[in-house]
DNA sequence: ACATTAAGTGATT
DNA sequence: AATCACTTAATGT
């Protein structure tokens, strides 16, 4: 039986029948900040729909480090999951709950089954591919063409937006790992930003002063 | 008080 | 920009 609390609303799926199916086949899962949601190399059996919170997706490197790729935010699903489910291959990325996060998980067969049946679902899947592909391309040219200071600012902005208080909760080491640079480089850049009043630093805390 | 972890910085490559 | 070496500051036990 389902609880009194109505399952989260996904306005992008207007068809009542689809809403009903979401309710019927979906299962709510909660993760606390830091929980591993998907390990790289493991097979994916479920399709996640982010209800609240966010997931941090990164690409593990050979040497055990990771390069941050993107966040999954409410209303989104994971394109990588679609790919993996359709091709029946293990995940190539790693997902960790960035904050406390609620996800609606669906059995993977729904990807195929709902595509021809529900226009909004089909649109959702395709749009998801489109968006993620664009974002990945952006990440690539970010890495190859942008200077570290720009990358750092972009990173802080994104993380700031996701944080309820607009403050990035992370150590310099953690940021350095995400951006694949040395911790010292991050420390020095942040210090510089602080001198210019662009940022307020505290231990494990960075608040960006935009505008 | 002591140990551990985070951050700041100069020097070297 | 990476690495090393070292210092200083904040936090945990």
Coordinates of C-alpha atoms (C1' of nucleotides) in Angstrom, one line a residue:
Chain A
X1 CA 0.0 0.0 0.0
X2 CA 1.1 3.5 -0.7
X3 CA 1.3 6.1 2.0
X4 CA -1.0 9.0 2.5
X5 CA 1.6 11.4 1.4
X6 CA 1.1 11.6 -2.3
X7 CA 4.1 10.6 -4.3
X8 CA 6.0 13.5 -5.6
X9 CA 4.6 15.3 -8.4
X10 CA 6.3 15.3 -11.7
X11 CA 4.6 18.1 -13.7
X12 CA 6.6 17.1 -16.7
X13 CA 4.4 14.0 -17.0
X14 CA 0.9 15.3 -17.4
X15 CA -0.7 12.1 -18.6
X16 CA -2.9 10.8 -15.8
X17 CA -2.2 7.2 -16.8
X18 CA 1.5 7.8 -16.6
X19 CA 1.1 9.4 -13.2
X20 CA -0.7 6.3 -12.1
X21 CA 2.1 4.1 -13.4
X22 CA 4.7 6.2 -11.7
X23 CA 2.8 5.5 -8.5
X24 CA 2.4 1.9 -9.2
X25 CA 5.9 1.0 -10.2
X26 CA 7.9 3.7 -8.4
X27 CA 9.5 3.2 -5.1
X28 CA 10.8 6.1 -3.0
X29 CA 14.3 5.8 -1.6
X30 CA 16.1 8.2 0.6
X31 CA 19.8 8.8 0.9
X32 CA 21.7 10.8 3.4
X33 CA 24.4 13.2 2.3
X34 CA 27.5 11.3 1.4
X35 CA 25.7 8.0 0.7
X36 CA 26.9 6.2 -2.4
X37 CA 24.0 5.8 -4.8
X38 CA 25.7 4.2 -7.7
X39 CA 29.1 2.6 -7.8
X40 CA 31.1 2.7 -11.0
X41 CA 31.4 -0.7 -12.6
X42 CA 28.2 -2.0 -11.2
X43 CA 25.2 -2.9 -13.2
X44 CA 22.3 -0.6 -13.1
X45 CA 18.9 -2.1 -12.4
X46 CA 16.9 0.9 -11.6
X47 CA 16.1 4.2 -13.2
X48 CA 16.2 7.1 -10.7
X49 CA 14.1 10.2 -10.8
X50 CA 15.4 12.8 -8.5
X51 CA 12.7 14.1 -6.2
X52 CA 14.7 16.4 -3.9
X53 CA 18.3 17.0 -3.0
X54 CA 21.0 16.3 -5.6
X55 CA 23.5 13.7 -6.7
X56 CA 27.1 14.3 -7.6
X57 CA 28.2 12.4 -10.5
X58 CA 31.9 11.8 -11.2
X59 CA 34.2 9.8 -13.4
X60 CA 36.7 7.6 -11.6
X61 CA 40.2 7.8 -13.0
X62 CA 42.8 5.0 -13.3
X63 CA 44.7 6.2 -10.3
X64 CA 41.8 6.2 -7.9
X65 CA 41.0 9.8 -8.2
X66 CA 37.8 11.2 -9.6
X67 CA 36.9 14.0 -12.0
X68 CA 33.7 15.7 -11.2
X69 CA 31.2 15.7 -14.0
X70 CA 27.8 17.1 -13.1
X71 CA 25.0 17.2 -10.7
X72 CA 21.7 15.6 -11.0
X73 CA 18.9 17.8 -9.7
X74 CA 15.3 17.4 -8.9
X75 CA 13.1 16.6 -11.9
X76 CA 16.0 15.0 -13.7
X77 CA 17.0 11.5 -14.2
X78 CA 20.3 9.9 -15.1
X79 CA 21.2 9.7 -18.8
X80 CA 24.0 7.3 -18.0
X81 CA 21.5 5.0 -16.5
X82 CA 19.4 5.0 -19.6
X83 CA 22.5 4.1 -21.6
X84 CA 23.5 1.4 -19.2
X85 CA 20.1 -0.1 -19.0
X86 CA 19.6 -0.1 -22.8
X87 CA 23.0 -1.5 -23.6
X88 CA 23.1 -3.7 -20.5
X89 CA 26.4 -2.5 -19.4
X90 CA 27.9 -1.5 -16.1
X91 CA 27.9 2.1 -15.0
X92 CA 31.0 4.1 -16.0
X93 CA 30.3 6.8 -13.4
X94 CA 29.9 7.1 -9.8
X95 CA 27.1 8.9 -8.0
X96 CA 27.1 10.1 -4.4
X97 CA 24.3 12.0 -2.6
X98 CA 25.4 15.6 -2.3
X99 CA 22.8 16.4 0.2
X100 CA 20.0 14.4 1.7
X101 CA 18.2 13.2 -1.4
X102 CA 15.0 11.4 -2.3
X103 CA 14.8 9.4 -5.4
X104 CA 11.9 7.7 -7.1
X105 CA 13.3 4.5 -8.6
X106 CA 11.6 2.7 -11.4
X107 CA 12.3 -0.7 -12.9
X108 CA 14.5 -0.4 -16.0
X109 CA 12.0 -1.9 -18.3
X110 CA 9.8 1.1 -18.1
X111 CA 12.3 3.1 -20.2
X112 CA 11.4 1.0 -23.3
X113 CA 7.8 0.3 -22.4
X114 CA 6.8 3.9 -21.8
X115 CA 8.6 5.4 -24.7
X116 CA 6.0 4.6 -27.3
X117 CA 3.1 5.0 -24.9
X118 CA 3.7 8.3 -23.4
X119 CA 4.8 11.3 -25.3
X120 CA 6.0 13.2 -22.2
X121 CA 8.1 10.2 -21.2
X122 CA 9.7 9.9 -24.6
X123 CA 10.3 13.6 -24.6
X124 CA 11.8 13.4 -21.1
X125 CA 14.3 10.7 -22.1
X126 CA 15.4 12.4 -25.2
X127 CA 15.6 15.8 -23.6
X128 CA 17.7 14.3 -20.9
X129 CA 20.1 12.9 -23.4
X130 CA 20.3 16.2 -25.1
X131 CA 20.9 18.2 -22.0
X132 CA 23.5 15.9 -20.6
X133 CA 25.4 15.6 -23.9
X134 CA 25.6 19.4 -24.1
X135 CA 26.7 19.6 -20.5
X136 CA 29.4 17.0 -21.1
X137 CA 30.7 18.9 -24.1
X138 CA 30.8 22.0 -22.0
X139 CA 32.7 20.2 -19.3
X140 CA 35.2 19.0 -21.8
X141 CA 36.0 22.4 -23.1
X142 CA 36.0 23.7 -19.6
X143 CA 38.7 21.2 -18.7
X144 CA 40.8 21.7 -21.9
X145 CA 40.4 25.4 -22.6
X146 CA 39.6 27.2 -19.4
X147 CA 42.0 28.4 -16.8
X148 CA 41.7 26.9 -13.4
X149 CA 40.4 30.1 -11.9
X150 CA 37.4 30.1 -14.2
X151 CA 36.8 26.5 -13.5
X152 CA 36.9 27.0 -9.8
X153 CA 34.5 29.9 -10.0
X154 CA 32.1 27.8 -12.1
X155 CA 32.4 25.0 -9.7
X156 CA 31.7 27.2 -6.7
X157 CA 28.7 28.8 -8.3
X158 CA 27.2 25.4 -9.1
X159 CA 27.8 24.1 -5.7
X160 CA 26.6 27.2 -4.1
X161 CA 23.3 27.1 -5.9
X162 CA 22.7 23.5 -4.7
X163 CA 23.4 24.4 -1.1
X164 CA 20.5 25.6 0.9
X165 CA 22.5 28.4 2.4
X166 CA 24.4 29.2 -0.7
X167 CA 27.6 28.2 1.1
X168 CA 29.9 25.6 -0.3
X169 CA 30.6 23.0 2.4
X170 CA 33.9 21.4 1.3
X171 CA 37.5 21.3 2.1
X172 CA 40.1 22.6 -0.4
X173 CA 41.3 19.0 -0.7
X174 CA 37.9 17.9 -1.8
X175 CA 37.5 20.6 -4.4
X176 CA 41.0 19.9 -5.7
X177 CA 40.1 16.3 -6.2
X178 CA 37.0 17.2 -8.1
X179 CA 38.8 19.5 -10.4
X180 CA 41.9 17.2 -10.6
X181 CA 44.4 19.8 -9.5
X182 CA 46.6 20.1 -6.5
X183 CA 45.2 21.2 -3.2
X184 CA 47.8 24.0 -3.0
X185 CA 46.5 25.4 -6.3
X186 CA 43.0 25.6 -4.9
X187 CA 44.1 27.2 -1.7
X188 CA 46.1 29.8 -3.5
X189 CA 43.3 30.7 -5.8
X190 CA 40.8 30.9 -3.1
X191 CA 43.1 33.1 -1.1
X192 CA 43.3 35.4 -4.0
X193 CA 39.6 35.5 -4.4
X194 CA 39.3 36.3 -0.8
X195 CA 41.7 39.2 -1.1
X196 CA 39.5 40.6 -3.8
X197 CA 36.4 40.2 -1.7
X198 CA 34.9 37.7 -4.0
X199 CA 34.6 35.0 -1.5
X200 CA 34.5 34.5 2.3
X201 CA 36.6 31.6 3.6
X202 CA 36.3 29.5 6.7
X203 CA 37.4 26.0 7.5
X204 CA 35.4 23.7 5.3
X205 CA 33.3 26.5 4.2
X206 CA 33.3 28.9 1.3
X207 CA 30.7 31.5 0.5
X208 CA 30.7 33.1 -2.8
X209 CA 29.9 36.8 -2.9
X210 CA 28.5 37.3 -6.3
X211 CA 26.9 40.6 -7.6
Chain B
dA1 C1' 47.1 18.6 26.5
dC2 C1' 47.9 16.1 22.5
dA3 C1' 46.8 14.3 17.9
dT4 C1' 44.7 15.0 13.6
dT5 C1' 43.1 17.4 9.8
dA6 C1' 42.7 21.9 7.1
dA7 C1' 44.8 25.7 5.2
dG8 C1' 48.6 29.1 3.9
dT9 C1' 53.1 29.8 1.7
dG10 C1' 57.8 29.8 -0.2
dA11 C1' 61.0 27.2 -2.9
dT12 C1' 61.9 24.2 -6.7
dT13 C1' 61.1 22.0 -11.0
Chain C
dA1 C1' 50.7 24.2 -12.3
dA2 C1' 52.8 20.1 -9.5
dT3 C1' 55.4 18.7 -5.7
dC4 C1' 57.7 19.3 -1.5
dA5 C1' 58.5 21.0 2.9
dC6 C1' 57.2 23.4 6.5
dT7 C1' 54.1 26.5 9.3
dT8 C1' 49.9 27.9 11.4
dA9 C1' 45.1 27.4 12.6
dA10 C1' 41.0 24.8 13.8
dT11 C1' 39.0 20.7 15.7
dG12 C1' 38.5 16.3 17.8
dT13 C1' 39.5 13.1 21.8

